[in-house]
mmCIF file of C-alpha atoms and ligand atoms in Angstrom:
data_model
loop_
_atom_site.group_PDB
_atom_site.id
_atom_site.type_symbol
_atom_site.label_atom_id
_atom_site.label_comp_id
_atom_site.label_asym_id
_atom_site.label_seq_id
_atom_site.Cartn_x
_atom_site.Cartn_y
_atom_site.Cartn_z
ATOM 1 C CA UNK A 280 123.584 39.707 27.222
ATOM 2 C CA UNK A 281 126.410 37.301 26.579
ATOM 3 C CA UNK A 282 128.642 38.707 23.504
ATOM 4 C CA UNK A 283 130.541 35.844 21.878
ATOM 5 C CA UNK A 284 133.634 36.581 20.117
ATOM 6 C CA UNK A 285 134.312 34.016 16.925
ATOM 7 C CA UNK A 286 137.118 33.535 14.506
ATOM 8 C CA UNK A 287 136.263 34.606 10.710
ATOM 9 C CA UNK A 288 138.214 31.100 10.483
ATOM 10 C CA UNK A 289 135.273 28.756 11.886
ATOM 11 C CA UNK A 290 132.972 27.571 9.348
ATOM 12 C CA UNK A 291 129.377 28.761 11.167
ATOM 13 C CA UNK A 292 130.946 31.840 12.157
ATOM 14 C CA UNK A 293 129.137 33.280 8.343
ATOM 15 C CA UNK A 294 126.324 31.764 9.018
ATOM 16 C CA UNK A 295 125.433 32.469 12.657
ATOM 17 C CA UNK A 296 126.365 36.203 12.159
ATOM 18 C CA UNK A 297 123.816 36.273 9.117
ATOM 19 C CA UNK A 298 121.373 34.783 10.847
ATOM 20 C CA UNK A 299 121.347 37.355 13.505
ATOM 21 C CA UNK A 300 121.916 40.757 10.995
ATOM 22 C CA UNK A 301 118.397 38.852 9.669
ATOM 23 C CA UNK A 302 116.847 38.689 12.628
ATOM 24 C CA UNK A 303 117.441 42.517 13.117
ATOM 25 C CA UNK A 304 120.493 42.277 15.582
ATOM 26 C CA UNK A 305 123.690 43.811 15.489
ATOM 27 C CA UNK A 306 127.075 41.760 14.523
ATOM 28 C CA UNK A 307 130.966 43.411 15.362
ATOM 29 C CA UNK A 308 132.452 43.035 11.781
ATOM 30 C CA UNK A 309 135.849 43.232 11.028
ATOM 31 C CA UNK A 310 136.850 45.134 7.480
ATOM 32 C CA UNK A 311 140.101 45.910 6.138
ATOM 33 C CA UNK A 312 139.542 49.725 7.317
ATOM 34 C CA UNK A 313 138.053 49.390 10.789
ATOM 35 C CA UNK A 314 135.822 47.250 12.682
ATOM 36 C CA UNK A 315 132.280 48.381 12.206
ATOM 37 C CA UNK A 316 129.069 47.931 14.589
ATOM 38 C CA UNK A 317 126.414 45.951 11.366
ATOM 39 C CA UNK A 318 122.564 46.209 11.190
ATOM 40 C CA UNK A 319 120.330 45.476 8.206
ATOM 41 C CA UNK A 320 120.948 48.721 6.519
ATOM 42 C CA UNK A 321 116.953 48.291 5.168
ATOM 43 C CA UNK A 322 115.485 47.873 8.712
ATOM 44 C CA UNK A 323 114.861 51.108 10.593
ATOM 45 C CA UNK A 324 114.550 49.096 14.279
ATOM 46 C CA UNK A 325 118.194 47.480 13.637
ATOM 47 C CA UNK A 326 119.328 50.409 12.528
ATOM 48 C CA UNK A 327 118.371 52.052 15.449
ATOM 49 C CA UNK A 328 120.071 50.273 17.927
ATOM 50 C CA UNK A 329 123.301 50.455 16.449
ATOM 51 C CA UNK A 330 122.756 54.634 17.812
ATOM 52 C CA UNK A 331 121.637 53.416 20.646
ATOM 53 C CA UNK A 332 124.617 51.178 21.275
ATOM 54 C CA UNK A 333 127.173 53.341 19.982
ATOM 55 C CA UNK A 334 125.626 56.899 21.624
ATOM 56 C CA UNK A 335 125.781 57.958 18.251
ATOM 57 C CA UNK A 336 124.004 61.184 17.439
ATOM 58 C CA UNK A 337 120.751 60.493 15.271
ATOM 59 C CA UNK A 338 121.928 62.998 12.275
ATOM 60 C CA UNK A 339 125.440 61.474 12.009
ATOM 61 C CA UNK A 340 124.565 58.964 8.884
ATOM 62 C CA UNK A 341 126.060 55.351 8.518
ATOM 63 C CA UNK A 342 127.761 53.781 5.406
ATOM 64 C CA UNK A 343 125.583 51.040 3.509
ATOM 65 C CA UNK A 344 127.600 47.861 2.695
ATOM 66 C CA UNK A 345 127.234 45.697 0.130
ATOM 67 C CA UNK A 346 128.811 42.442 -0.743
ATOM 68 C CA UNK A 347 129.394 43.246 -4.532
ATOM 69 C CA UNK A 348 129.918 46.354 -6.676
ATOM 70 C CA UNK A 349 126.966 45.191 -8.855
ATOM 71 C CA UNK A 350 124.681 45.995 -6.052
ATOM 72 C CA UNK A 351 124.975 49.777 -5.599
ATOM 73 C CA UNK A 352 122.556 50.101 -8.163
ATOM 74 C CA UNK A 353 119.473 48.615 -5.693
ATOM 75 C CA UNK A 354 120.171 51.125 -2.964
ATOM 76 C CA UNK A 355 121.173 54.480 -5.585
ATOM 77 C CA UNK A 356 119.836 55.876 -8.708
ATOM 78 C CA UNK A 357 121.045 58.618 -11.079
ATOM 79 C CA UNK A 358 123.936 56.985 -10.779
ATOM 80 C CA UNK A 359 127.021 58.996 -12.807
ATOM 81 C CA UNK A 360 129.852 57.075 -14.818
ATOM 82 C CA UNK A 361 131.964 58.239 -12.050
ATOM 83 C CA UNK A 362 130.861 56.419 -9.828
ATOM 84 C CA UNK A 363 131.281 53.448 -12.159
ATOM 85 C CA UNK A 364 134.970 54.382 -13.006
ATOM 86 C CA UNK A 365 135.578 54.714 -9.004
ATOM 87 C CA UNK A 366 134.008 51.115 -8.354
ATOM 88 C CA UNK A 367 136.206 49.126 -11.118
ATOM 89 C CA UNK A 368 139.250 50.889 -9.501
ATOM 90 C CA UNK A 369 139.166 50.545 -6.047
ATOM 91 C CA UNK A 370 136.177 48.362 -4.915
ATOM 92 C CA UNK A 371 136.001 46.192 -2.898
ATOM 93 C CA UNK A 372 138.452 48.522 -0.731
ATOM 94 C CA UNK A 373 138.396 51.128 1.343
ATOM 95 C CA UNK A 374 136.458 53.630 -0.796
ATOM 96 C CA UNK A 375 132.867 55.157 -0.258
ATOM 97 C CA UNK A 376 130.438 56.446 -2.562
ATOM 98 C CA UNK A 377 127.587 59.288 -1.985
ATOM 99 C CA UNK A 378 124.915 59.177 -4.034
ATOM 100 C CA UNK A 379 121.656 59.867 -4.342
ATOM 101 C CA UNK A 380 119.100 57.374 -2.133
ATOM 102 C CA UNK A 381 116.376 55.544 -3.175
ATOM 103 C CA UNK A 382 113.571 55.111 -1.422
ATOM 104 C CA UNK A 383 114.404 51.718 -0.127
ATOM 105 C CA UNK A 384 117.062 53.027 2.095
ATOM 106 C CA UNK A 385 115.523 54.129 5.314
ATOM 107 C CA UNK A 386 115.874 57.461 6.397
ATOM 108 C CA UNK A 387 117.213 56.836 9.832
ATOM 109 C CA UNK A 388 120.517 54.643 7.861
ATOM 110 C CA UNK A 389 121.000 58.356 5.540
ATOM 111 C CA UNK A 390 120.110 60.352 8.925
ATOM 112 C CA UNK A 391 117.176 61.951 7.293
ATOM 113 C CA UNK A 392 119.728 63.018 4.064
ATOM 114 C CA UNK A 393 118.474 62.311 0.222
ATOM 115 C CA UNK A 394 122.024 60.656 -0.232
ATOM 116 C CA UNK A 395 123.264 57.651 0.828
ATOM 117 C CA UNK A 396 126.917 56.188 1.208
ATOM 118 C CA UNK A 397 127.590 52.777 -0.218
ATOM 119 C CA UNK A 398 130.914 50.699 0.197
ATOM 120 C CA UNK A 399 132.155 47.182 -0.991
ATOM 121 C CA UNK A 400 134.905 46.658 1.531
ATOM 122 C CA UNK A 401 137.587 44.107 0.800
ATOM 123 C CA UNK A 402 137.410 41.612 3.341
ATOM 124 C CA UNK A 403 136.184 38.502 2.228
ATOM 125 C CA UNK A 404 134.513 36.884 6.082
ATOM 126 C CA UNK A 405 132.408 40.281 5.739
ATOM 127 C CA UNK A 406 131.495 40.306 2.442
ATOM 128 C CA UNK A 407 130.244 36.509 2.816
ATOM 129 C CA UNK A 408 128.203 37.475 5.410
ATOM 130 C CA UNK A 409 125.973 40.175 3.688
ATOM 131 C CA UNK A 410 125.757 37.607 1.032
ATOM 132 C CA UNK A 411 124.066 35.561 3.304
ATOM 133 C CA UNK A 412 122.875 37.677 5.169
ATOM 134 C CA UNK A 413 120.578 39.112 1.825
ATOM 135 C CA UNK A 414 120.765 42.656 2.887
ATOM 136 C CA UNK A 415 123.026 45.459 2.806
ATOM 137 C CA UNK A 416 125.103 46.436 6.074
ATOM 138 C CA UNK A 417 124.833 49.455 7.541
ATOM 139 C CA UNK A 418 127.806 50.255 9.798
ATOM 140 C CA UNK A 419 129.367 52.645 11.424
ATOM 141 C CA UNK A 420 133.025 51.958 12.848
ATOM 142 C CA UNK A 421 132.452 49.937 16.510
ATOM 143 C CA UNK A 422 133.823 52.009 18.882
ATOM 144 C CA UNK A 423 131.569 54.124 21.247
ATOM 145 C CA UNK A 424 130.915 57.462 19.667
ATOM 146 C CA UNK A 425 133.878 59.975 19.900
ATOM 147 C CA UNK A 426 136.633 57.595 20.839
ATOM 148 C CA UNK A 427 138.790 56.181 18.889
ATOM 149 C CA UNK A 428 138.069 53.869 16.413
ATOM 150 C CA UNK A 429 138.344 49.482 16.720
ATOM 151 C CA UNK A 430 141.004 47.644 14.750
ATOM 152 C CA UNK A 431 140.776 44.537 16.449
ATOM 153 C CA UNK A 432 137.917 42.600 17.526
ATOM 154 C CA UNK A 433 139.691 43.092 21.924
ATOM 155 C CA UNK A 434 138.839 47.341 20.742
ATOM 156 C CA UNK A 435 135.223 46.454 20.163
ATOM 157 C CA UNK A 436 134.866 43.977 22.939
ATOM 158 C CA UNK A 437 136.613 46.584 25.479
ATOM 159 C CA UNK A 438 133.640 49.380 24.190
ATOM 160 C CA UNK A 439 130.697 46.591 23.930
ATOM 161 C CA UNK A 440 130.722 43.752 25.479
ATOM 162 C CA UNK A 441 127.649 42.942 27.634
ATOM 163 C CA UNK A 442 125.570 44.743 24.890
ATOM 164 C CA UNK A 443 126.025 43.296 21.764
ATOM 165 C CA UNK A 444 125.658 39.425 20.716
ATOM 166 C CA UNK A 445 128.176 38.875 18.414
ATOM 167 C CA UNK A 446 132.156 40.076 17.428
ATOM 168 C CA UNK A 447 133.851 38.373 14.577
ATOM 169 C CA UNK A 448 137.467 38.623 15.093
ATOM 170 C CA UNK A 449 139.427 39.045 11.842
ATOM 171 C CA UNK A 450 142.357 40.058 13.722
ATOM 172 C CA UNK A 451 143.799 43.582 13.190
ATOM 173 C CA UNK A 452 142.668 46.015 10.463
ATOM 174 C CA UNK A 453 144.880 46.091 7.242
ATOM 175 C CA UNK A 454 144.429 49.757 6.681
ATOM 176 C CA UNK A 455 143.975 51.061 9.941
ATOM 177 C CA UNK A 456 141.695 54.556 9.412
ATOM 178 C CA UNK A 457 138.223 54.824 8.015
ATOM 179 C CA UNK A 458 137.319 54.611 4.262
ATOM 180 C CA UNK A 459 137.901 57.461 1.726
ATOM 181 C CA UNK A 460 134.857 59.174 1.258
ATOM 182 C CA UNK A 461 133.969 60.900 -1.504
ATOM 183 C CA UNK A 462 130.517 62.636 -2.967
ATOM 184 C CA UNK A 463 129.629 62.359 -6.562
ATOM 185 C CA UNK A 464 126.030 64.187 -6.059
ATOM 186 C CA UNK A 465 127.076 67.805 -7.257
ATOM 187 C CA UNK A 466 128.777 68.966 -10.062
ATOM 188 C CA UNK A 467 132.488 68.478 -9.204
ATOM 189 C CA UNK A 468 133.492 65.579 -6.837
ATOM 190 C CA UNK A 469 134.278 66.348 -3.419
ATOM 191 C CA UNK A 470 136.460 64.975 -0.746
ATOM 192 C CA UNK A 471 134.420 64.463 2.456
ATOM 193 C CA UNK A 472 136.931 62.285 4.642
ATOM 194 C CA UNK A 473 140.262 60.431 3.574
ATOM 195 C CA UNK A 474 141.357 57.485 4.041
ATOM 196 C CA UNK A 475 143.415 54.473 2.085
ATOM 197 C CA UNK A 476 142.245 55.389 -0.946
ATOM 198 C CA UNK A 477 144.496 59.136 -1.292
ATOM 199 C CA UNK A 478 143.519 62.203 -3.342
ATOM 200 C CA UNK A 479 145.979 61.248 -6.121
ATOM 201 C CA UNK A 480 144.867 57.877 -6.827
ATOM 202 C CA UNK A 481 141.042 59.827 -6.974
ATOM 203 C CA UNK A 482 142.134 62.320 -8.923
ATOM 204 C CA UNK A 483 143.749 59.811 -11.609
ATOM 205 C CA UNK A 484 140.519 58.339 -12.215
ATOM 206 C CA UNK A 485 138.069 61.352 -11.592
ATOM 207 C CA UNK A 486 140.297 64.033 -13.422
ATOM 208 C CA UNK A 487 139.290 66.477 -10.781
ATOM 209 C CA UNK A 488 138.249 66.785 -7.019
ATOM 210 C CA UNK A 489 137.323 68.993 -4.523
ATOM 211 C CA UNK A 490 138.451 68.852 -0.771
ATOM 212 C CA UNK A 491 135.661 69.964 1.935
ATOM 213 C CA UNK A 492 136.911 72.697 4.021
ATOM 214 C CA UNK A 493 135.790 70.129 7.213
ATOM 215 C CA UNK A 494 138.984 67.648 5.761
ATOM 216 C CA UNK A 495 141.793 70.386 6.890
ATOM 217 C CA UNK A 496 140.226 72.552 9.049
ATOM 218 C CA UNK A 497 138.375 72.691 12.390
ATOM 219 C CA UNK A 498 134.430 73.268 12.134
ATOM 220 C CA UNK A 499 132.460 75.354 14.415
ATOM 221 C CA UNK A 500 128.785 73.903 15.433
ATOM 222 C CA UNK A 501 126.752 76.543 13.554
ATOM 223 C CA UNK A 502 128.581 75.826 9.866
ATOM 224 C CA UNK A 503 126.215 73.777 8.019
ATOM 225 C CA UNK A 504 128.519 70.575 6.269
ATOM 226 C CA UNK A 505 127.664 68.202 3.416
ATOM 227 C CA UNK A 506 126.532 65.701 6.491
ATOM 228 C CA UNK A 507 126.226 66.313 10.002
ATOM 229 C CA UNK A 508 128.906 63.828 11.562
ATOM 230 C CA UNK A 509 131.720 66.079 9.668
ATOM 231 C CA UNK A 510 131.158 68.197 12.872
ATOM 232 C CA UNK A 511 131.345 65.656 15.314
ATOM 233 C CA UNK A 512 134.324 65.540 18.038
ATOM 234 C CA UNK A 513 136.257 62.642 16.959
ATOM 235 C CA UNK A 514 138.430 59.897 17.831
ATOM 236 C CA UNK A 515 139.597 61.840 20.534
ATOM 237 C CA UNK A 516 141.284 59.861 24.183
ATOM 238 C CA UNK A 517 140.363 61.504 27.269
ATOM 239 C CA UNK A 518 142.917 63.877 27.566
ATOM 240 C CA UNK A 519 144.343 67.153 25.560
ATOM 241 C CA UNK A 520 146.193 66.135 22.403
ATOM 242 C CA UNK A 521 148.762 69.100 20.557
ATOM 243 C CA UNK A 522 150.459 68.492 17.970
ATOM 244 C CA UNK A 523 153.715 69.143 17.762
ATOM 245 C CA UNK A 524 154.575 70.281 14.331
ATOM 246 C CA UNK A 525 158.353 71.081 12.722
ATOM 247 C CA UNK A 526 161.772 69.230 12.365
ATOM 248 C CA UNK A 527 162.915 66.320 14.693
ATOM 249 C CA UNK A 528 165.317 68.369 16.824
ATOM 250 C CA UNK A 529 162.644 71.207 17.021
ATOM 251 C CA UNK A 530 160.262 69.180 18.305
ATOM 252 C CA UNK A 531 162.147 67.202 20.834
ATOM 253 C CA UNK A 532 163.544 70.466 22.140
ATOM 254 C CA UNK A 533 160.143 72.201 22.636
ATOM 255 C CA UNK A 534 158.332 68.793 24.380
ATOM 256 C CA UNK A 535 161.238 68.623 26.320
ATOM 257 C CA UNK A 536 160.907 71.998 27.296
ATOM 258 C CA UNK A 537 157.263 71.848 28.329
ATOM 259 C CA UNK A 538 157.114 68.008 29.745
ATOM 260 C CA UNK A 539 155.591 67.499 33.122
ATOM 261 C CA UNK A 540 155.347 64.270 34.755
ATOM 262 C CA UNK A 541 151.813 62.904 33.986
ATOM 263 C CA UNK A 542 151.822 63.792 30.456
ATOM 264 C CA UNK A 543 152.899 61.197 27.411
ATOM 265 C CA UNK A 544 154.615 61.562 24.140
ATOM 266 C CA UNK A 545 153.105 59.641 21.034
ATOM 267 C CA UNK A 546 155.693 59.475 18.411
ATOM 268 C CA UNK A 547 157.820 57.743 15.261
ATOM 269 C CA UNK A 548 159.486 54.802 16.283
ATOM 270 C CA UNK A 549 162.213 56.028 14.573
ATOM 271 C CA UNK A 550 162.094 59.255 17.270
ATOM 272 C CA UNK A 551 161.719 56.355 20.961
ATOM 273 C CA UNK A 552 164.870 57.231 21.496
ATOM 274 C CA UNK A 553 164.911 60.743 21.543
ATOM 275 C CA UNK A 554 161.665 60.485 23.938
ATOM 276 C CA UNK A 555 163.059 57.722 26.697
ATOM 277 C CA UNK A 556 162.952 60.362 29.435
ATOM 278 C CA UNK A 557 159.002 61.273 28.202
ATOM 279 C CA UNK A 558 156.791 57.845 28.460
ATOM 280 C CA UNK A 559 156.758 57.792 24.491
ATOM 281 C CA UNK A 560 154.526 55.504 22.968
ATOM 282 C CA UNK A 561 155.010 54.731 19.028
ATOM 283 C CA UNK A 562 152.396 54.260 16.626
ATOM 284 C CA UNK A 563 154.675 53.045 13.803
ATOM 285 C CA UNK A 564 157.531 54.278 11.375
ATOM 286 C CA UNK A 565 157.544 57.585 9.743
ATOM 287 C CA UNK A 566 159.553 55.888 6.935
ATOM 288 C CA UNK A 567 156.277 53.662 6.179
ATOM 289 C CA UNK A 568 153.317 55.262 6.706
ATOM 290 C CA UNK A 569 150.683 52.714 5.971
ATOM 291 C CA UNK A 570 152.399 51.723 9.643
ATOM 292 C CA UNK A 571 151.346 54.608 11.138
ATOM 293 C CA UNK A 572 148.043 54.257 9.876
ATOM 294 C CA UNK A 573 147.682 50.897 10.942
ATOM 295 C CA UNK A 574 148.475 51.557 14.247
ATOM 296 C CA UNK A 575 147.098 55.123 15.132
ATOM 297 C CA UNK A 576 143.713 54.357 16.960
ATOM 298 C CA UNK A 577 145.208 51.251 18.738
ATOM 299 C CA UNK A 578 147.883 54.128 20.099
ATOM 300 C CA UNK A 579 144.770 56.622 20.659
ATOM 301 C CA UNK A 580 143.027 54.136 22.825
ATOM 302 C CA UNK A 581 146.258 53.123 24.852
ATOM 303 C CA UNK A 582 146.235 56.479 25.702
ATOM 304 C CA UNK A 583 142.836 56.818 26.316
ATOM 305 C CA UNK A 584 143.124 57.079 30.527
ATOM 306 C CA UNK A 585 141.741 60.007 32.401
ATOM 307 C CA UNK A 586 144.724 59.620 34.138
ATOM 308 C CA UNK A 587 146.951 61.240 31.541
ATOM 309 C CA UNK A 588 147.204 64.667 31.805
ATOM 310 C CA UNK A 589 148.205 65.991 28.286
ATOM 311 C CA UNK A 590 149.716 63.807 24.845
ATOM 312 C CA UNK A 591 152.164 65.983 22.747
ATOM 313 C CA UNK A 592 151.720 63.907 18.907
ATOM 314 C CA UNK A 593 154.168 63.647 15.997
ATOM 315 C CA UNK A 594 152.487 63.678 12.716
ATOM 316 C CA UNK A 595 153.813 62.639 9.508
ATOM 317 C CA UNK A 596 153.728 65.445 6.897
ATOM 318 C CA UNK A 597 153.203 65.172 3.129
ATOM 319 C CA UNK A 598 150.520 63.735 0.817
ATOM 320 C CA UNK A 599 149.329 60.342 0.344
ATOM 321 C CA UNK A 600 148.067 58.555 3.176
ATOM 322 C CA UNK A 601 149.790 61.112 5.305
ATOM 323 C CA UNK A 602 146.776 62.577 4.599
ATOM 324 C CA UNK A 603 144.443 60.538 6.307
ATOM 325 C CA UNK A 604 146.821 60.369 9.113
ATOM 326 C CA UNK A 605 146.770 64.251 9.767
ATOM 327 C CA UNK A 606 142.928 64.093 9.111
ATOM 328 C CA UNK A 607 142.102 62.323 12.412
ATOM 329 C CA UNK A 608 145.231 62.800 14.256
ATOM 330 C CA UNK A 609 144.302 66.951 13.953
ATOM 331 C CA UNK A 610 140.796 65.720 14.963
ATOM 332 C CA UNK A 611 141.741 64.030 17.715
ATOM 333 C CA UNK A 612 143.650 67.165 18.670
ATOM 334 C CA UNK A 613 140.636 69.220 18.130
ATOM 335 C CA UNK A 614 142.898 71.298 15.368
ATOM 336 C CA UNK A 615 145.754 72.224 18.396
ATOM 337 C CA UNK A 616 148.906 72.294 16.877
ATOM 338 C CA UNK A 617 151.956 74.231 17.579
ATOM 339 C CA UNK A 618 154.788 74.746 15.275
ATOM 340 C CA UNK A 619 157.741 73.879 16.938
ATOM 341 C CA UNK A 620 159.553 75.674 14.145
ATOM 342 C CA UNK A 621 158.595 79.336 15.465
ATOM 343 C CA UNK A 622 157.008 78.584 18.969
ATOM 344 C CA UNK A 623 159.306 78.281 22.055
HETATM 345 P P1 AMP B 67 131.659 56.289 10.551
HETATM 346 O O1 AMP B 67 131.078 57.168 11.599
HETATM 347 O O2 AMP B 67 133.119 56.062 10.719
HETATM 348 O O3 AMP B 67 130.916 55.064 10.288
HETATM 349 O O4 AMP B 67 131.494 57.050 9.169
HETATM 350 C C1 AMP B 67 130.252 57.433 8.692
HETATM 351 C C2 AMP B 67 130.461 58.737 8.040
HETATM 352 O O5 AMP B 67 130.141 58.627 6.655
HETATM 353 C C3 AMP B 67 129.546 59.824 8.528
HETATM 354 O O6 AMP B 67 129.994 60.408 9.719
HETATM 355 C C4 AMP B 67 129.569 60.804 7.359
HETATM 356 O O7 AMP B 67 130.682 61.644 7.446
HETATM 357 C C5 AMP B 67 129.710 59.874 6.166
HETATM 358 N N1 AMP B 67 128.422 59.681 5.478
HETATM 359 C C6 AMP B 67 127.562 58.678 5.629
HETATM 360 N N2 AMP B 67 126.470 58.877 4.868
HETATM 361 C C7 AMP B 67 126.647 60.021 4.208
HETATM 362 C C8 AMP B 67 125.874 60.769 3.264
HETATM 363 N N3 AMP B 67 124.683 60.373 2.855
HETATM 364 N N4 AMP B 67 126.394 61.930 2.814
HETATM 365 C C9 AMP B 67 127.615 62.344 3.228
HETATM 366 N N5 AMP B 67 128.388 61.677 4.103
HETATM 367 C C10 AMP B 67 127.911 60.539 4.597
HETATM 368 MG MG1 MG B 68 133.379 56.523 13.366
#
C-alpha cells in the first residue's frame, strides 16, 4: 500500500480523508496533543485494524472523538453536570472524558469496558474531518505500540508507512503529550493520565479530584486498574532510561561519574553545556516547560536506537504540566530513578 502524506492546507485533503474514515479505513490525524492512528469509532472492522496496525493489545481502549462538545451526548448517557462544567472549560482541547457507554459504541473501541472516553480536540483540519466524515473518531496516538508517541506527521510515517493510506501533516503537535484524562463514572473524579490540561486547572472547576495510584507510581501486571492500558510499558526507546533526580551540580557530578561511551544524556537546554563531554541531547528549556513537553517524544524517538546503550534523563520537578512530563518520562524509565541528592 502506497501511504500519501497531505498538507491540512490543501482543500481535498478534508474531504479525501473523510471519505476513507467512511469507507472503514484508517487516516494519520494530526491533533494539538499527538498524532493519532483514526477509524470510525462505530465500526468494529475499522476499529480493528487500527490494533492490528499499531500491535496494540485488544484490552487497551481508544479515545472516541468528536467534532463538537454537543455530541458527547450520542455516544454517553447518565451524563453528570461535571462533565458539562469540564466541556465549557476546556473543550475542544486536550481533555478526555470517561463516561458511561451506550450501546452504540462498540465494544472492541471501549475494549470490552461499560465506559467510554470521549474528546473534542482543538485542531480545526481534524475536527472538519469527523464533521464530514459523520462519525466519531476513534484514535489512539500513531506510533507503534510502546514507543514513543508521533508529533509530526515524519513520526507516523517513520512507524507506518507501507501500511496505512493516508497521513495528514499538520506539522508538529502544540502540546506535545497525550490528553488529560479524567473519569467522572464514580463518586469522586479521578485522575487517570495527565496531560495539558493540569490537576489545578481540574480541580478549579471540579472542586475535588482524585489521582490513580497508576499516575505516580509503577504498576505490577497482576493489579487490576480503572482500564487495562494504565499497565502497559510505555513510550519507552530501546534502551534503559534512569532518571537522574536532584540539583544541577548533583546531577552532573553523578552522570559524570557513571558515563561510559555508548550511553547518551537527555537534558535542559539550559544544562548542554554542562553535558558537552556526554552526547547530550535537549528536549527543551526547564524555564518553559510547555517546551519540554512539546519536544519530549520527538527526543524519545531520536534516541530510540538499539545502538545506545543506556540514557541518563533530567526531569523537570514541580506541578503543572511538570506533571505530565514526569508521568511519561518515569514511564519511559519504567519508574528507575536515582536521587542524585543521596546516591553516589
Ligand atoms: P492512547 O493509547 O494514547 O490513545 O490513549 C488511550 C488511553 O485512554 C487508554 O490507554 C486508556 O488509558 C484511556 N482510556 C480509553 N478508554 C477508556 C475508558 N473507557 N476508561 C478508562 N480509560 C480509558
Ligand atoms: Mg499511546
Amino acid at each position: 500500500m502506497r501511504t500519501l502524506v497531505l498538507s491540512a492546507n490543501e482543500l481535498n485533503t478534508a474531504q479525501i480523508a473523510a471519505d476513507i474514515l467512511k469507507n472503514g479505513g484508517l487516516v494519520a490525524l494530526p491533533t494539538e496533543t499527538v498524532y493519532g492512528l483514526g477509524a470510525n469509532g462505530l465500526d468494529p472492522d475499522a476499529v480493528a485494524q487500527i490494533f492490528t496496525v499499531k500491535g496494540r493489545p485488544q484490552d487497551n481502549p481508544l479515545i472516541l472523538h468528536i467534532a463538537d462538545p454537543e455530541q458527547m451526548a450520542l455516544f454517553c448517557h447518565h451524563i453528570p453536570e461535571a462533565a458539562y462544567a469540564l466541556a465549557k472549560a476546556f473543550w475542544p482541547g486536550p481533555l478526555t472524558i470517561v463516561l458511561p457507554a451506550k450501546d452504540i459504541v462498540p465494544l472492541s473501541t471501549r475494549a470490552n469496558l461499560p465506559t467510554v472516553a470521549v474528546r473534542c480536540p482543538d485542531c480545526d483540519i481534524t475536527r472538519e474531518i469527523i464533521r464530514r466524515a459523520g462519525v466519531p473518531i476513534a484514535a489512539p496516538s500513531a506510533n507503534i505500540s510502546g514507543k514513543p508517541s508521533t508529533t509530526t506527521a515524519q513520526h507516523v510515517y517513520d512507524d507506518h508507512a507501507g501500511k496505512i493510506p493516508l497521513i495528514v501533516d499538520g506539522g508538529a503537535c502544540r502540546v506535545g503529550v497525550e490528553s488529560t484524562i479524567v473519569d467522572l463514572t464514580e463518586a469522586r473524579p479521578r485522575l487517570l493520565r495527565p496531560g495539558g490540561i493540569t490537576p489545578e486547572q481540574l480541580k478549579a472547576v471540579l472542586g475535588d479530584l482524585l489521582i490513580d495510584k497508576a499516575v505516580t507510581a509503577s504498576i505490577d501486571r497482576d493489579t487490576v486498574v480503572k482500564a487495562p492500558g494504565m499497565k502497559y510499558r510505555h513510550y519507552a526507546p530501546a534502551e534503559p532510561v534512569v532518571i537522574v533526580a536532584g540539583s544541577r551540580e548533583k546531577a552532573a557530578e553523578y552522570i559524570h561519574r557513571h558515563f561510559v561511551p555508548g550511553d547518551r544524556v537527555l537534558c535542559f537546554e539550559e544544562e548542554l553545556p554542562l553535558y558537552a563531554d556526554c552526547d547530550p541531547l535537549s528536549y527543551g528549556r526547564e524555564a518553559d516547560v510547555e517546551t519540554l513537553c512539546a519536544g519530549l517524544f520527538a527526543a524519545l524517538r531520536e534516541l530510540d536506537d538499539a545502538s545506545i546503550h543506556q540514557v541518563f534523563a533530567r526531569c523537570p520537578e514541580g506541578d503543572g504540566v511538570a506533571f505530565a512530563v514526569q508521568n511519561r518520562l518515569k514511564k519511559a524509565a519504567a519508574f528507575h530513578i536515582i536521587d542524585a541528592e543521596v546516591e553516589v
